[in-house]
Coordinates of C-alpha atoms in Angstrom, one line a residue:
Chain A
M1 CA -15.7 -21.1 14.3
S2 CA -12.9 -20.9 16.8
A3 CA -9.4 -20.0 15.6
Q4 CA -8.2 -23.4 16.5
P5 CA -9.9 -26.0 14.3
R6 CA -11.6 -28.7 16.3
W7 CA -10.7 -31.3 13.7
D8 CA -7.6 -32.1 11.7
P9 CA -7.5 -29.3 9.0
D10 CA -5.2 -31.5 6.9
F11 CA -7.6 -34.5 6.6
T12 CA -9.7 -33.3 3.6
P13 CA -6.8 -32.2 1.5
Y14 CA -5.1 -35.5 2.3
V15 CA -8.1 -37.5 1.0
I16 CA -8.4 -35.3 -2.1
N17 CA -4.7 -35.5 -2.9
A18 CA -4.7 -39.3 -2.6
M19 CA -5.9 -39.2 -6.2
G20 CA -3.2 -40.5 -8.4
P21 CA -1.6 -39.1 -11.6
K22 CA -3.8 -41.1 -13.9
T23 CA -7.0 -39.6 -12.7
P24 CA -8.6 -37.8 -15.6
E25 CA -8.5 -34.0 -15.0
R26 CA -12.3 -33.5 -15.1
A27 CA -12.8 -36.4 -12.7
R28 CA -10.2 -34.8 -10.4
V29 CA -12.1 -31.5 -10.4
I30 CA -15.5 -33.1 -9.8
L31 CA -14.5 -35.6 -7.2
G32 CA -12.3 -33.1 -5.4
S33 CA -15.2 -30.7 -5.1
L34 CA -17.6 -33.4 -4.1
I35 CA -15.3 -34.8 -1.4
K36 CA -14.7 -31.3 -0.1
H37 CA -18.4 -30.5 0.1
I38 CA -19.4 -33.8 1.7
H39 CA -16.7 -33.3 4.3
D40 CA -17.7 -29.7 4.9
F41 CA -21.3 -30.9 5.3
A42 CA -20.3 -33.5 7.9
R43 CA -18.3 -31.0 9.9
E44 CA -21.0 -28.3 9.6
V45 CA -23.8 -30.4 11.1
E46 CA -21.4 -32.6 13.2
L47 CA -22.9 -35.6 11.6
T48 CA -23.1 -38.4 14.1
P49 CA -22.1 -42.0 13.4
A50 CA -25.7 -43.1 13.7
E51 CA -27.0 -40.4 11.4
W52 CA -24.2 -41.3 8.9
M53 CA -25.3 -44.9 9.0
M54 CA -28.9 -43.9 8.4
G55 CA -27.7 -42.1 5.3
V56 CA -25.7 -45.2 4.2
E57 CA -28.7 -47.4 4.5
F58 CA -30.8 -44.8 2.7
I59 CA -28.4 -44.7 -0.3
N60 CA -28.3 -48.5 -0.4
S61 CA -32.1 -48.5 -0.5
I62 CA -32.1 -46.2 -3.6
G63 CA -30.4 -48.8 -5.8
Q64 CA -32.2 -51.7 -4.2
I65 CA -35.6 -50.4 -5.4
S66 CA -34.4 -49.3 -8.8
T67 CA -35.0 -51.4 -11.9
P68 CA -34.2 -50.9 -15.6
I69 CA -37.4 -48.8 -15.8
R70 CA -37.4 -47.3 -12.3
N71 CA -34.6 -44.8 -11.6
E72 CA -35.0 -43.9 -8.0
C73 CA -31.8 -41.9 -7.8
H74 CA -33.0 -39.7 -10.6
R75 CA -36.1 -39.1 -8.6
I76 CA -34.2 -38.4 -5.4
C77 CA -32.2 -35.8 -7.3
D78 CA -35.4 -34.2 -8.6
V79 CA -36.8 -34.0 -5.0
I80 CA -33.7 -32.1 -3.8
G81 CA -33.8 -29.8 -6.8
L82 CA -30.5 -31.1 -8.3
E83 CA -31.9 -32.0 -11.7
S84 CA -33.4 -28.5 -12.0
L85 CA -30.2 -26.9 -11.0
V86 CA -28.1 -29.0 -13.4
D87 CA -30.5 -28.1 -16.1
E88 CA -30.2 -24.4 -15.3
I89 CA -26.4 -24.6 -15.3
A90 CA -26.3 -26.5 -18.6
N91 CA -29.0 -24.7 -20.5
K92 CA -29.7 -21.2 -19.3
I93 CA -29.5 -18.8 -22.3
V94 CA -29.4 -15.0 -21.9
T95 CA -27.9 -13.0 -24.8
E96 CA -26.0 -9.8 -24.4
Q97 CA -29.2 -8.1 -25.5
G98 CA -31.1 -9.8 -22.6
L99 CA -33.0 -12.2 -24.9
S100 CA -33.9 -15.7 -23.7
P101 CA -35.7 -18.4 -25.6
T102 CA -38.6 -20.5 -24.1
S103 CA -37.6 -22.0 -20.8
N104 CA -36.0 -25.3 -20.3
V105 CA -36.8 -27.5 -17.4
I106 CA -36.0 -31.1 -16.3
L107 CA -36.3 -34.1 -18.5
G108 CA -37.7 -36.3 -15.7
P109 CA -37.5 -40.1 -15.6
F110 CA -40.3 -40.9 -18.1
W111 CA -38.9 -39.8 -21.4
S112 CA -38.5 -42.6 -23.9
P113 CA -36.2 -42.7 -27.0
N114 CA -38.8 -44.9 -28.7
A115 CA -41.7 -42.4 -29.4
P116 CA -42.9 -42.8 -33.0
F117 CA -43.1 -40.1 -35.6
R118 CA -46.7 -39.1 -36.2
E119 CA -48.3 -36.9 -38.8
L120 CA -49.4 -33.3 -38.0
G121 CA -53.0 -33.5 -36.9
D122 CA -52.7 -37.0 -35.5
S123 CA -53.6 -38.0 -31.9
I124 CA -51.1 -39.4 -29.5
I125 CA -54.1 -41.0 -27.6
Q126 CA -53.8 -44.7 -28.5
N127 CA -55.8 -46.0 -25.4
P128 CA -58.6 -43.5 -24.7
L129 CA -59.9 -43.3 -21.1
P130 CA -63.5 -42.1 -20.3
N131 CA -62.3 -39.2 -18.2
G132 CA -59.6 -38.0 -20.6
Q133 CA -60.1 -34.4 -21.8
V134 CA -59.1 -34.4 -25.4
T135 CA -57.2 -31.2 -26.3
W136 CA -56.4 -29.7 -29.7
M137 CA -52.9 -28.4 -29.1
H138 CA -51.2 -26.2 -31.6
G139 CA -48.7 -23.5 -32.0
R140 CA -45.7 -22.0 -33.8
I141 CA -42.0 -22.3 -33.3
T142 CA -40.1 -19.1 -34.1
D143 CA -36.5 -17.8 -33.9
M144 CA -35.9 -15.9 -30.7
E145 CA -34.1 -13.1 -32.6
T146 CA -35.8 -12.8 -36.0
G147 CA -39.3 -14.0 -35.2
K148 CA -39.1 -16.1 -38.3
P149 CA -40.8 -19.5 -38.3
I150 CA -38.7 -22.6 -37.8
A151 CA -39.6 -25.4 -40.2
G152 CA -38.6 -29.0 -39.6
A153 CA -38.3 -28.6 -35.8
V154 CA -39.1 -31.9 -34.1
L155 CA -41.5 -31.8 -31.1
D156 CA -41.4 -34.9 -28.9
I157 CA -44.4 -35.0 -26.6
W158 CA -45.0 -37.4 -23.7
Q159 CA -47.6 -37.3 -20.9
A160 CA -49.3 -39.4 -18.3
S161 CA -52.8 -40.7 -19.1
A162 CA -56.0 -39.5 -17.4
N163 CA -55.3 -42.2 -14.8
A164 CA -52.0 -40.3 -13.9
L165 CA -49.8 -43.2 -15.2
Y166 CA -47.3 -43.3 -18.1
D167 CA -47.3 -46.2 -20.5
F168 CA -44.3 -47.7 -18.7
Q169 CA -46.2 -47.8 -15.5
D170 CA -49.5 -49.2 -16.7
P171 CA -50.0 -52.7 -18.2
E172 CA -53.3 -51.4 -19.7
Q173 CA -51.5 -48.9 -21.9
S174 CA -49.9 -49.9 -25.2
E175 CA -46.3 -48.9 -25.8
N176 CA -46.0 -45.2 -26.8
N177 CA -49.5 -44.4 -25.7
L178 CA -49.4 -40.6 -25.2
R179 CA -46.0 -40.3 -26.8
G180 CA -45.1 -39.0 -30.3
K181 CA -42.8 -37.0 -32.4
F182 CA -44.0 -34.3 -34.8
R183 CA -42.2 -32.1 -37.3
T184 CA -43.2 -28.5 -37.8
N185 CA -44.4 -27.5 -41.3
E186 CA -43.0 -24.8 -43.5
N187 CA -44.7 -22.1 -41.4
G188 CA -43.1 -23.5 -38.2
E189 CA -46.5 -24.8 -37.1
Y190 CA -47.5 -27.9 -35.2
F191 CA -50.9 -29.4 -34.2
W192 CA -52.1 -32.6 -32.7
Y193 CA -54.6 -34.1 -30.3
C194 CA -53.4 -35.0 -26.7
Y195 CA -55.0 -35.0 -23.3
H196 CA -55.3 -32.2 -20.7
P197 CA -52.6 -33.4 -18.3
T198 CA -53.4 -35.0 -14.9
A199 CA -51.6 -34.2 -11.7
Y200 CA -49.9 -37.1 -10.1
S201 CA -47.9 -38.1 -7.1
L202 CA -44.3 -39.3 -7.3
P203 CA -44.1 -43.0 -6.3
T204 CA -44.0 -42.9 -2.5
D205 CA -43.2 -46.6 -1.9
G206 CA -39.5 -46.0 -2.0
P207 CA -36.7 -43.7 -0.7
A208 CA -38.1 -40.6 -2.4
G209 CA -41.3 -41.1 -0.4
V210 CA -39.3 -41.5 2.8
L211 CA -37.4 -38.3 2.1
L212 CA -40.5 -36.3 1.1
N213 CA -42.3 -37.5 4.2
L214 CA -39.3 -36.6 6.4
M215 CA -39.2 -33.1 4.8
D216 CA -43.0 -32.7 5.3
R217 CA -43.5 -32.1 1.6
S218 CA -46.2 -33.1 -0.8
P219 CA -45.2 -35.8 -3.4
M220 CA -47.5 -34.2 -5.9
R221 CA -46.4 -32.8 -9.3
P222 CA -48.7 -30.3 -11.0
A223 CA -50.3 -31.7 -14.1
H224 CA -48.0 -31.3 -17.0
I225 CA -47.2 -32.1 -20.7
H226 CA -43.6 -32.9 -21.5
L227 CA -41.9 -31.5 -24.6
M228 CA -38.5 -32.0 -26.2
I229 CA -38.0 -29.7 -29.1
T230 CA -35.0 -30.2 -31.4
H231 CA -33.6 -28.7 -34.6
P232 CA -30.2 -29.0 -36.2
E233 CA -29.5 -25.3 -35.9
Y234 CA -31.2 -24.5 -32.7
A235 CA -30.5 -25.2 -29.0
T236 CA -32.7 -28.1 -27.8
I237 CA -35.5 -27.1 -25.5
I238 CA -36.8 -29.7 -23.0
N239 CA -39.7 -28.4 -20.9
Q240 CA -43.1 -29.0 -19.3
L241 CA -46.3 -27.1 -19.7
Y242 CA -48.6 -26.6 -16.7
P243 CA -52.3 -25.6 -16.7
S244 CA -52.7 -22.3 -14.9
T245 CA -55.5 -23.7 -12.7
D246 CA -53.4 -26.5 -11.2
P247 CA -53.4 -26.4 -7.4
Y248 CA -49.8 -27.8 -7.1
L249 CA -48.0 -25.1 -9.2
G250 CA -46.5 -23.6 -6.0
I251 CA -45.4 -26.9 -4.4
D252 CA -44.1 -28.9 -7.3
S253 CA -42.2 -31.8 -5.7
V254 CA -39.4 -31.6 -8.3
F255 CA -39.1 -27.8 -8.6
A256 CA -39.7 -27.6 -12.4
V257 CA -42.3 -24.9 -12.7
K258 CA -41.3 -21.7 -14.5
N259 CA -43.7 -18.8 -15.2
D260 CA -43.5 -18.9 -19.0
L261 CA -44.5 -22.6 -19.0
I262 CA -47.9 -21.9 -17.3
V263 CA -50.6 -22.2 -20.0
E264 CA -54.3 -21.6 -20.5
F265 CA -56.6 -24.4 -21.7
K266 CA -59.7 -23.0 -23.3
P267 CA -63.0 -24.6 -24.2
K268 CA -63.3 -25.8 -27.8
T269 CA -66.7 -26.1 -29.4
D270 CA -66.0 -26.4 -33.1
D271 CA -64.3 -29.9 -33.1
P272 CA -66.2 -33.1 -32.3
K273 CA -62.9 -34.7 -31.4
A274 CA -61.8 -32.3 -28.7
T275 CA -63.3 -30.3 -25.8
L276 CA -60.3 -28.1 -25.1
D277 CA -57.9 -25.9 -27.1
L278 CA -54.3 -25.1 -26.1
E279 CA -52.2 -22.7 -28.1
Y280 CA -48.6 -22.9 -27.2
N281 CA -45.9 -21.0 -29.0
V282 CA -42.2 -21.5 -28.6
T283 CA -39.1 -19.4 -29.4
M284 CA -35.8 -21.1 -30.0
A285 CA -32.2 -19.7 -29.8
L286 CA -29.5 -20.5 -32.4
K287 CA -27.0 -23.0 -31.0
K288 CA -24.3 -20.3 -30.8
H289 CA -26.2 -18.8 -27.9
H290 CA -26.1 -21.9 -25.9
P291 CA -23.5 -21.9 -23.0
N292 CA -22.6 -25.5 -23.8
P293 CA -23.6 -26.1 -27.4
N294 CA -22.2 -29.6 -27.3
S295 CA -23.6 -30.7 -24.0
A296 CA -25.9 -33.7 -24.3
P297 CA -29.3 -33.7 -22.6
P298 CA -29.4 -36.1 -19.6
V299 CA -29.7 -39.6 -20.9
S300 CA -31.9 -41.6 -18.6
S301 CA -31.5 -45.3 -18.0
F302 CA -34.3 -45.9 -20.5
E303 CA -31.7 -45.2 -23.2
R304 CA -30.3 -48.6 -22.6
F305 CA -33.4 -50.3 -23.8
N306 CA -34.4 -50.8 -27.3
K307 CA -38.0 -50.9 -26.6
G308 CA -40.4 -50.0 -23.8
Q309 CA -40.7 -52.7 -21.2
K310 CA -43.5 -53.1 -18.7
L311 CA -42.7 -53.2 -15.0
Chain B
M1 CA -17.3 -15.0 -9.2
S2 CA -18.9 -12.1 -11.1
A3 CA -21.0 -9.7 -9.1
Q4 CA -24.1 -10.8 -11.1
P5 CA -24.8 -14.5 -10.2
R6 CA -25.1 -16.5 -13.4
W7 CA -27.8 -18.7 -11.9
D8 CA -30.9 -17.9 -9.9
P9 CA -29.6 -17.1 -6.4
D10 CA -33.0 -17.8 -4.9
F11 CA -33.2 -21.4 -6.1
T12 CA -31.3 -23.2 -3.3
P13 CA -33.1 -21.4 -0.5
Y14 CA -36.4 -22.1 -2.2
V15 CA -35.7 -25.8 -2.2
I16 CA -34.5 -25.8 1.4
N17 CA -37.5 -23.8 2.6
A18 CA -39.9 -26.2 0.9
M19 CA -39.5 -28.3 4.0
G20 CA -42.8 -28.2 6.0
P21 CA -43.4 -27.4 9.6
K22 CA -43.5 -31.1 10.7
T23 CA -39.9 -31.7 9.6
P24 CA -37.9 -32.7 12.8
E25 CA -35.5 -29.9 13.7
R26 CA -32.4 -32.1 13.3
A27 CA -33.5 -33.4 9.9
R28 CA -34.1 -29.8 8.8
V29 CA -30.5 -28.9 9.8
I30 CA -28.9 -32.0 8.2
L31 CA -31.0 -31.9 5.0
G32 CA -30.7 -28.1 4.6
S33 CA -26.9 -28.3 4.9
L34 CA -26.7 -31.3 2.6
I35 CA -28.9 -29.7 -0.1
K36 CA -26.8 -26.5 0.1
H37 CA -23.6 -28.4 -0.3
I38 CA -24.8 -30.5 -3.1
H39 CA -26.1 -27.5 -5.0
D40 CA -22.8 -25.6 -4.3
F41 CA -20.9 -28.6 -5.6
A42 CA -23.0 -28.6 -8.8
R43 CA -22.5 -24.9 -9.4
E44 CA -18.8 -25.0 -8.5
V45 CA -17.9 -27.6 -11.1
E46 CA -20.8 -26.7 -13.5
L47 CA -21.9 -30.3 -13.4
T48 CA -23.2 -31.3 -16.8
P49 CA -26.4 -33.3 -17.4
A50 CA -24.3 -36.2 -18.6
E51 CA -22.0 -36.1 -15.6
W52 CA -25.0 -35.9 -13.3
M53 CA -26.6 -38.9 -14.9
M54 CA -23.3 -40.9 -14.5
G55 CA -23.6 -40.0 -10.8
V56 CA -27.2 -41.2 -10.7
E57 CA -26.3 -44.5 -12.3
F58 CA -23.3 -44.8 -9.9
I59 CA -25.5 -44.3 -6.8
N60 CA -28.1 -46.8 -8.1
S61 CA -25.3 -49.3 -8.6
I62 CA -24.3 -49.0 -4.9
G63 CA -27.5 -50.4 -3.7
Q64 CA -27.8 -52.9 -6.4
I65 CA -24.7 -54.8 -5.4
S66 CA -25.4 -54.5 -1.7
T67 CA -26.8 -57.4 0.3
P68 CA -27.6 -58.0 3.9
I69 CA -23.9 -58.7 4.4
R70 CA -22.3 -56.5 1.8
N71 CA -22.7 -52.8 2.6
E72 CA -21.3 -51.0 -0.5
C73 CA -22.3 -47.5 0.6
H74 CA -20.4 -48.0 3.8
R75 CA -17.4 -48.9 1.7
I76 CA -17.8 -45.9 -0.6
C77 CA -18.0 -43.7 2.4
D78 CA -14.7 -45.2 3.6
V79 CA -13.0 -44.6 0.3
I80 CA -13.9 -40.9 0.3
G81 CA -12.8 -40.6 4.0
L82 CA -16.3 -39.9 5.3
E83 CA -16.4 -42.6 7.9
S84 CA -13.0 -41.5 9.2
L85 CA -14.2 -37.9 9.4
V86 CA -17.5 -38.8 11.1
D87 CA -15.5 -40.9 13.6
E88 CA -13.2 -37.9 14.3
I89 CA -16.1 -35.6 14.8
A90 CA -17.9 -38.0 17.1
N91 CA -15.0 -39.3 19.1
K92 CA -12.0 -37.0 19.2
I93 CA -11.0 -36.4 22.9
V94 CA -8.6 -33.7 24.0
T95 CA -8.8 -32.5 27.6
E96 CA -8.1 -29.0 28.7
Q97 CA -4.7 -30.4 29.9
G98 CA -4.1 -31.7 26.3
L99 CA -4.6 -35.3 27.2
S100 CA -5.9 -37.8 24.7
P101 CA -6.6 -41.5 25.1
T102 CA -5.7 -44.2 22.6
S103 CA -6.9 -43.2 19.1
N104 CA -10.2 -44.2 17.7
V105 CA -10.6 -45.1 14.0
I106 CA -13.4 -46.4 11.8
L107 CA -15.5 -49.5 12.6
G108 CA -15.5 -50.7 9.0
P109 CA -18.1 -53.1 7.6
F110 CA -16.9 -56.4 9.1
W111 CA -17.7 -56.0 12.8
S112 CA -20.2 -58.5 14.0
P113 CA -22.4 -58.3 17.1
N114 CA -22.1 -62.0 17.5
A115 CA -18.5 -62.5 18.6
P116 CA -18.5 -65.0 21.6
F117 CA -16.9 -64.2 24.9
R118 CA -13.6 -66.2 25.3
E119 CA -11.3 -66.8 28.3
L120 CA -8.1 -64.9 28.7
G121 CA -5.4 -66.9 27.1
D122 CA -7.7 -68.5 24.6
S123 CA -7.1 -68.4 20.8
I124 CA -9.5 -66.8 18.4
I125 CA -8.2 -69.0 15.6
Q126 CA -10.9 -71.6 15.0
N127 CA -9.8 -72.6 11.5
P128 CA -6.0 -72.5 11.3
L129 CA -4.3 -71.9 7.9
P130 CA -0.8 -73.2 7.2
N131 CA 0.5 -69.7 6.5
G132 CA -1.1 -68.0 9.5
Q133 CA 1.5 -66.5 11.9
V134 CA 0.2 -67.1 15.4
T135 CA 0.8 -64.2 17.7
W136 CA 0.7 -63.9 21.5
M137 CA -1.0 -60.6 21.9
H138 CA -1.2 -59.0 25.3
G139 CA -1.3 -55.7 27.1
R140 CA -2.8 -53.5 29.7
I141 CA -5.7 -51.1 29.8
T142 CA -5.2 -48.0 32.0
D143 CA -6.9 -44.8 32.8
M144 CA -5.6 -41.9 30.7
E145 CA -5.4 -39.6 33.7
T146 CA -4.5 -41.8 36.7
G147 CA -2.6 -44.5 35.0
K148 CA -4.6 -47.0 37.1
P149 CA -5.5 -50.4 35.5
I150 CA -9.0 -50.8 34.2
A151 CA -10.5 -54.1 35.3
G152 CA -13.5 -55.6 33.5
A153 CA -13.0 -53.7 30.2
V154 CA -14.2 -55.8 27.2
L155 CA -12.0 -56.1 24.2
D156 CA -13.8 -57.3 21.1
I157 CA -11.2 -58.4 18.4
W158 CA -11.9 -59.2 14.8
Q159 CA -9.5 -59.8 11.9
A160 CA -9.3 -61.3 8.5
S161 CA -7.6 -64.7 8.2
A162 CA -4.3 -65.4 6.6
N163 CA -6.1 -65.7 3.3
A164 CA -7.2 -62.1 3.7
L165 CA -10.9 -63.0 4.1
Y166 CA -13.2 -62.5 7.1
D167 CA -15.5 -65.3 8.2
F168 CA -18.4 -63.6 6.5
Q169 CA -16.6 -63.7 3.2
D170 CA -15.3 -67.3 3.2
P171 CA -17.4 -70.4 3.2
E172 CA -14.3 -72.4 4.6
Q173 CA -14.4 -70.4 7.8
S174 CA -16.8 -71.2 10.7
E175 CA -18.8 -68.5 12.2
N176 CA -16.8 -66.2 14.5
N177 CA -13.4 -67.6 13.4
L178 CA -11.0 -64.8 14.3
R179 CA -13.5 -63.0 16.4
G180 CA -13.8 -62.9 20.2
K181 CA -14.6 -60.8 23.3
F182 CA -12.2 -60.8 26.3
R183 CA -12.5 -59.2 29.7
T184 CA -9.5 -57.6 31.4
N185 CA -8.5 -59.1 34.7
E186 CA -8.1 -57.2 38.0
N187 CA -4.7 -55.8 36.8
G188 CA -6.3 -54.4 33.6
E189 CA -4.5 -57.1 31.6
Y190 CA -5.6 -59.0 28.5
F191 CA -3.9 -61.8 26.5
W192 CA -4.8 -64.1 23.7
Y193 CA -3.7 -65.9 20.6
C194 CA -4.5 -64.3 17.2
Y195 CA -2.9 -64.0 13.8
H196 CA -0.4 -61.5 12.5
P197 CA -2.8 -59.6 10.2
T198 CA -2.8 -59.9 6.5
A199 CA -3.2 -56.9 4.1
Y200 CA -6.1 -57.1 1.7
S201 CA -7.8 -55.3 -1.1
L202 CA -11.2 -53.9 -0.8
P203 CA -13.6 -55.8 -3.1
T204 CA -13.1 -54.2 -6.5
D205 CA -16.0 -55.9 -8.3
G206 CA -18.4 -53.1 -7.4
P207 CA -18.8 -49.3 -7.3
A208 CA -16.0 -48.9 -4.8
G209 CA -13.6 -50.5 -7.3
V210 CA -14.9 -48.2 -10.1
L211 CA -14.3 -45.2 -7.9
L212 CA -10.8 -46.2 -6.7
N213 CA -9.8 -47.0 -10.3
L214 CA -11.1 -43.6 -11.5
M215 CA -9.1 -41.9 -8.7
D216 CA -6.0 -43.9 -9.6
R217 CA -5.8 -45.2 -6.1
S218 CA -4.8 -48.6 -4.6
P219 CA -7.7 -50.7 -3.2
M220 CA -5.3 -52.1 -0.6
R221 CA -5.7 -51.7 3.1
P222 CA -2.7 -52.2 5.3
A223 CA -2.8 -55.4 7.4
H224 CA -4.8 -54.6 10.6
I225 CA -6.4 -56.1 13.7
H226 CA -9.7 -54.5 14.7
L227 CA -10.5 -53.8 18.3
M228 CA -13.5 -52.4 20.1
I229 CA -12.9 -51.7 23.7
T230 CA -15.8 -50.9 26.1
H231 CA -16.3 -50.3 29.8
P232 CA -19.3 -48.9 31.6
E233 CA -17.4 -45.9 32.9
Y234 CA -15.1 -45.2 30.0
A235 CA -15.5 -43.8 26.4
T236 CA -15.6 -46.7 24.0
I237 CA -12.5 -47.0 21.7
I238 CA -12.9 -48.6 18.3
N239 CA -9.6 -48.8 16.5
Q240 CA -7.2 -50.9 14.3
L241 CA -3.6 -51.9 14.8
Y242 CA -1.1 -51.9 11.9
P243 CA 2.3 -53.7 11.7
S244 CA 5.0 -51.0 11.3
T245 CA 6.4 -53.0 8.4
D246 CA 3.3 -52.8 6.3
P247 CA 3.9 -51.4 2.8
Y248 CA 0.4 -49.8 2.6
L249 CA 0.5 -47.7 5.7
G250 CA 0.8 -44.5 3.7
I251 CA -1.9 -45.3 1.1
D252 CA -4.6 -46.9 3.2
S253 CA -7.7 -47.0 0.9
V254 CA -10.0 -46.0 3.8
F255 CA -7.8 -43.4 5.6
A256 CA -7.8 -45.1 9.0
V257 CA -4.1 -45.2 9.9
K258 CA -3.0 -43.1 12.9
N259 CA 0.5 -43.0 14.3
D260 CA -0.3 -44.4 17.8
L261 CA -1.9 -47.4 16.2
I262 CA 1.3 -48.6 14.4
V263 CA 2.7 -51.5 16.4
E264 CA 5.8 -53.8 16.4
F265 CA 5.5 -57.5 16.1
K266 CA 8.5 -59.3 17.7
P267 CA 9.7 -62.8 17.4
K268 CA 8.6 -65.2 20.2
T269 CA 10.7 -68.2 21.0
D270 CA 9.4 -69.3 24.4
D271 CA 6.0 -70.5 23.3
P272 CA 5.4 -73.6 21.1
K273 CA 2.0 -72.1 20.1
A274 CA 3.1 -68.7 18.8
T275 CA 6.0 -67.4 16.7
L276 CA 5.3 -63.7 17.2
D277 CA 4.7 -61.4 20.3
L278 CA 2.6 -58.2 20.3
E279 CA 2.4 -56.0 23.3
Y280 CA -0.3 -53.4 22.9
N281 CA -1.3 -51.1 25.7
V282 CA -4.4 -48.9 25.7
T283 CA -5.4 -45.8 27.7
M284 CA -9.0 -44.9 28.1
A285 CA -10.8 -41.7 29.0
L286 CA -13.7 -41.4 31.4
K287 CA -17.0 -40.9 29.6
K288 CA -17.2 -37.3 30.9
H289 CA -14.3 -36.4 28.5
H290 CA -16.1 -37.6 25.5
P291 CA -17.6 -34.9 23.3
N292 CA -20.8 -36.9 22.7
P293 CA -21.0 -39.3 25.6
N294 CA -24.4 -40.6 24.5
S295 CA -23.5 -41.0 20.8
A296 CA -23.8 -44.6 19.6
P297 CA -21.0 -46.2 17.5
P298 CA -22.1 -46.7 13.9
V299 CA -24.4 -49.7 13.7
S300 CA -23.7 -51.5 10.5
S301 CA -26.3 -53.5 8.6
F302 CA -25.0 -56.6 10.3
E303 CA -26.8 -55.5 13.4
R304 CA -30.0 -56.6 11.7
F305 CA -29.0 -60.2 11.7
N306 CA -29.3 -62.5 14.7
K307 CA -26.5 -64.6 13.5
G308 CA -23.7 -64.5 11.0
Q309 CA -24.8 -65.5 7.5
K310 CA -22.6 -66.6 4.6
L311 CA -22.7 -64.8 1.3

């Protein structure tokens, strides 16, 4: 940088200070910072008019491909790591003693508010596929500090089917296939049948595909099982579990792999209904340890719908 | 800032460095800077998941209201000063002697590539309105350094009608009403009939209206006449002229007022066809003085269309 600024140093403050007195304080903070960073970005790279207009058309294209059940901007944010970062800012828990509960990662765009409660031991597989590897998944939820079991925690599980599609995306799947909510028993235990997860590509027919291609990155996500674990007294955990053998662990297109979420599927021979066994235990932190105990999880556009809708 | 970062300091570099070797170098620079600034913004304001999701839905809504002739992202960029900034970065000319030509400002979303050439002395008013104030506009284009007239410069003028609507926006206007291209004569002179411009509001029925309302800002633009002035040997000037009496000069919703673009309309009594007179002279700089002589002006989405289309 030269001592003499090449461009009007008063311009960015002028734009920010144009906000009127009725701007809510939090909006003033957020928009002021956002405008400053966008301006700094433009100056830093000396963004040309043609490049800017490419960006304009790119942003317009995000909304144009979005539908009530396709949230392309959510996906773009995932691809640039923003959802992961926002999740870390909101939910990272480290106590003064250095204790942390099971990791949180991003919700992703496929959670549904409509998953039904099921009984412990039930299967979430409503529409079996021949290549689905049925897994007996089980584990225990305990308090991060006391190690005591947490009864009555709700585990909400969702996963893509063995064809790598979620129920929303696949007219062959019935609503809530591979979705379900389960409540831990008095010993903090849960158990159910699900599938070994299947790796899949982000949809590449829209702006996220354009961006990934430009960045010479893979659109693949490692195979994963989504979980949302809630309890009235404990900080909610939203995370994803990844098989340790997955080839995409190091290049997840949405930056959502953490070491404590990599799990081992083992062969199961004592159950005619399952060929694999997954033990997965969770530790939760009391709400008082959460940096933003009142912060809501991200509510995706699906929240607007009373029931699942097919594309 | 505490010495110990609260969040993983390796995350942003990890996301940026995920770009593969086939990423074009300029894309790597632009996207790397953009990702860094978006992450820095999120950390600076500790963006919550709910706030982030509001932003996601806002960005989706930009594309959803856009059409081939409504470019809402262009408008949003104008509202946050980004088009003005990109214009300054691309086009600011100051010679070592401190000379600058007539100011450039933003193109805006209403330029059309289809304006017809007209003869000097013609009117651009194809569809007169009773409250339109016809203006005899004239002036001279000269070289910034030599003061010599520039013959053969092309002035492309466009303006909203007296009802504050452009031809694109108004089914009552014929294509290219209040648009035209004129070539300066051997003395560098131009002259034509146009309207005194009319102030108007940005459309507030979309995301730009939501944003302006949140920022407690006026959606008004001061009245203006758009010009694009080109010549093979000189740096293109795109600008806008504002009547000195306009009440919105200090609160332009798109930050495009510069002092040398504020002009005086005077009464005209010697011409039955016009009631106002506007003299406006322009100085141009040779292309060698332009910081990016090969940079193209922003090409709006209208460029995609071979002829004007009505909404």
